[in-house]
C-alpha angles and dihedrals in degrees: 000000000000122000092248092051091048089051091048091052091046096050093044089052091049093051091050092048092049092048088059094039093051089079095046131082119281095255092057091047090049090052092055092048093046090055091051092048090049091054091051093048093047092056091061092051099047120117112212115232089235094055104119104233133130116267092242092053092046090053093048092046092048090053091051091047095049093048093049095047090049091051095049091045086062091053097052096079090051092048091050093047091049093049093045091052094048094046092046090052091048089052093053093253098320116130114249122243111268093238093053091049093050096045091050092055091041088054089053090052093048089050093052088055090051096047089050091053092052101040114098125228129224122303096269092049091050093050092048092047092049092049091052093049090050096048112026122067090181094074090083093052099088121160120223136042108343094209091055100039094110096124098028094059091054092049090048089057091050089051088057092054121091110275091245091062099049099083092054091046091052090050089054090050090055090049093050092048091050089065093066111121093025128109110251142154126241131189120276125260113277113252111242104022113243094252090053093043090050092050091051092046094052090054096052126100109251114243120241110273093009114166111252113257128213113281124233114264115258091254092050093045091050093049098043105030104029101030093032093223118172121230091257091056095053123107111257091250091054091047088055091046090053090052089049090051092050091049089060093045093048092050090053088049090057104267114153117247090246092053093045092050092046091052091049092050094050090044092055096036114132100221132180096267090053094050094051100036109134094019112063099020099069130123114294113273091234092052092233117140122224115276114273112280094013120108118233112262107235107247092218087058090050092049092054091037092237117174135168148102130299117200111211131198116205134184119204136206124226091277093054094253115138113247097176134023130177137171110254100179142357133207109182133171124200126180111248096030115098137155091018135065114268090238094164090059104032094099096040091110097039099098094045091046094050092046090051092048093052101034105098097298117148122211127211091216138111113283123227145079096313114088122220130214132232134167135234114205111205120206128173116281096253087063128053098306101223138351122204117218114186121210131200121275116281 
């Protein structure tokens, strides 16, 4: 069964369960939701039987996984109670719909997964991780479901470390997992993203006497140069390999280890739009296109009731037509996520925003090499879908 079909079955089952639970007391409804959240959490901490790791490491990793899942299972009832109370208060005492309550807590879970993927470890862990990414191409070859390989990819990197370093790395993993549910800061998104920086770098004219940079692997070169595949069309393992290649290039260009690792982590982050690609973002059920001049509101964003502002940076040709557009900043709000950035959802409007910026729009702005910035304000589809606010050149 494909990942999309599994997700379809899961969500249909959830909706059916909630339809029944809607007429039952809160504790019964919470029990149904807790079971669904547990199943989702468990998928991201599974280790495929074909994952090539030593038996001792597999046992230690399974112990860490089981302990963490058990701890978060104990938090789910409190998260549901907190969200129910806040949503009831916002509705002037009226109980929230079961689906909205569940998706808010599900968003919180997805965001904890994302924060964990971005957050760095201690100095020894960071040095060991960087060394592995620079020397081992096998770290991207992870068996199992790519969209739920959160834990498996980390264990695969530990497998590639010298045996003497693994115990300390596993201890750091336990420490990072212990921060789930706590307010914490993580580094900002790299600007540009590694895949965009790599694409720009490959197009440039090499300077005289420039130090040779690492070449793309044969598989990457075939996919990107011969088959002309975009980053979004690459297999997950090739996406990881491209991020690994750019990490090495950026280090040779003078990036700090911390910046290079942060870029790699954001580049390989499994975010909400990745997990639900092919399920939520399908053609509208009514077949009606978006109104002229208005970008399509991503349906995954609508399902999780995400709103916010995307700051775009565009470069124009002499005719005022955009020839390049990138996301410069994001300010996103998602129900259920508080006191931390909604990292899992921060790029949920990126693809729609870039498409809008490049898709035949004409800008009443100075032409030339200097890009200018404008903002897209995203509101839910039953409200004005998007408002464009232009900003001065920068």
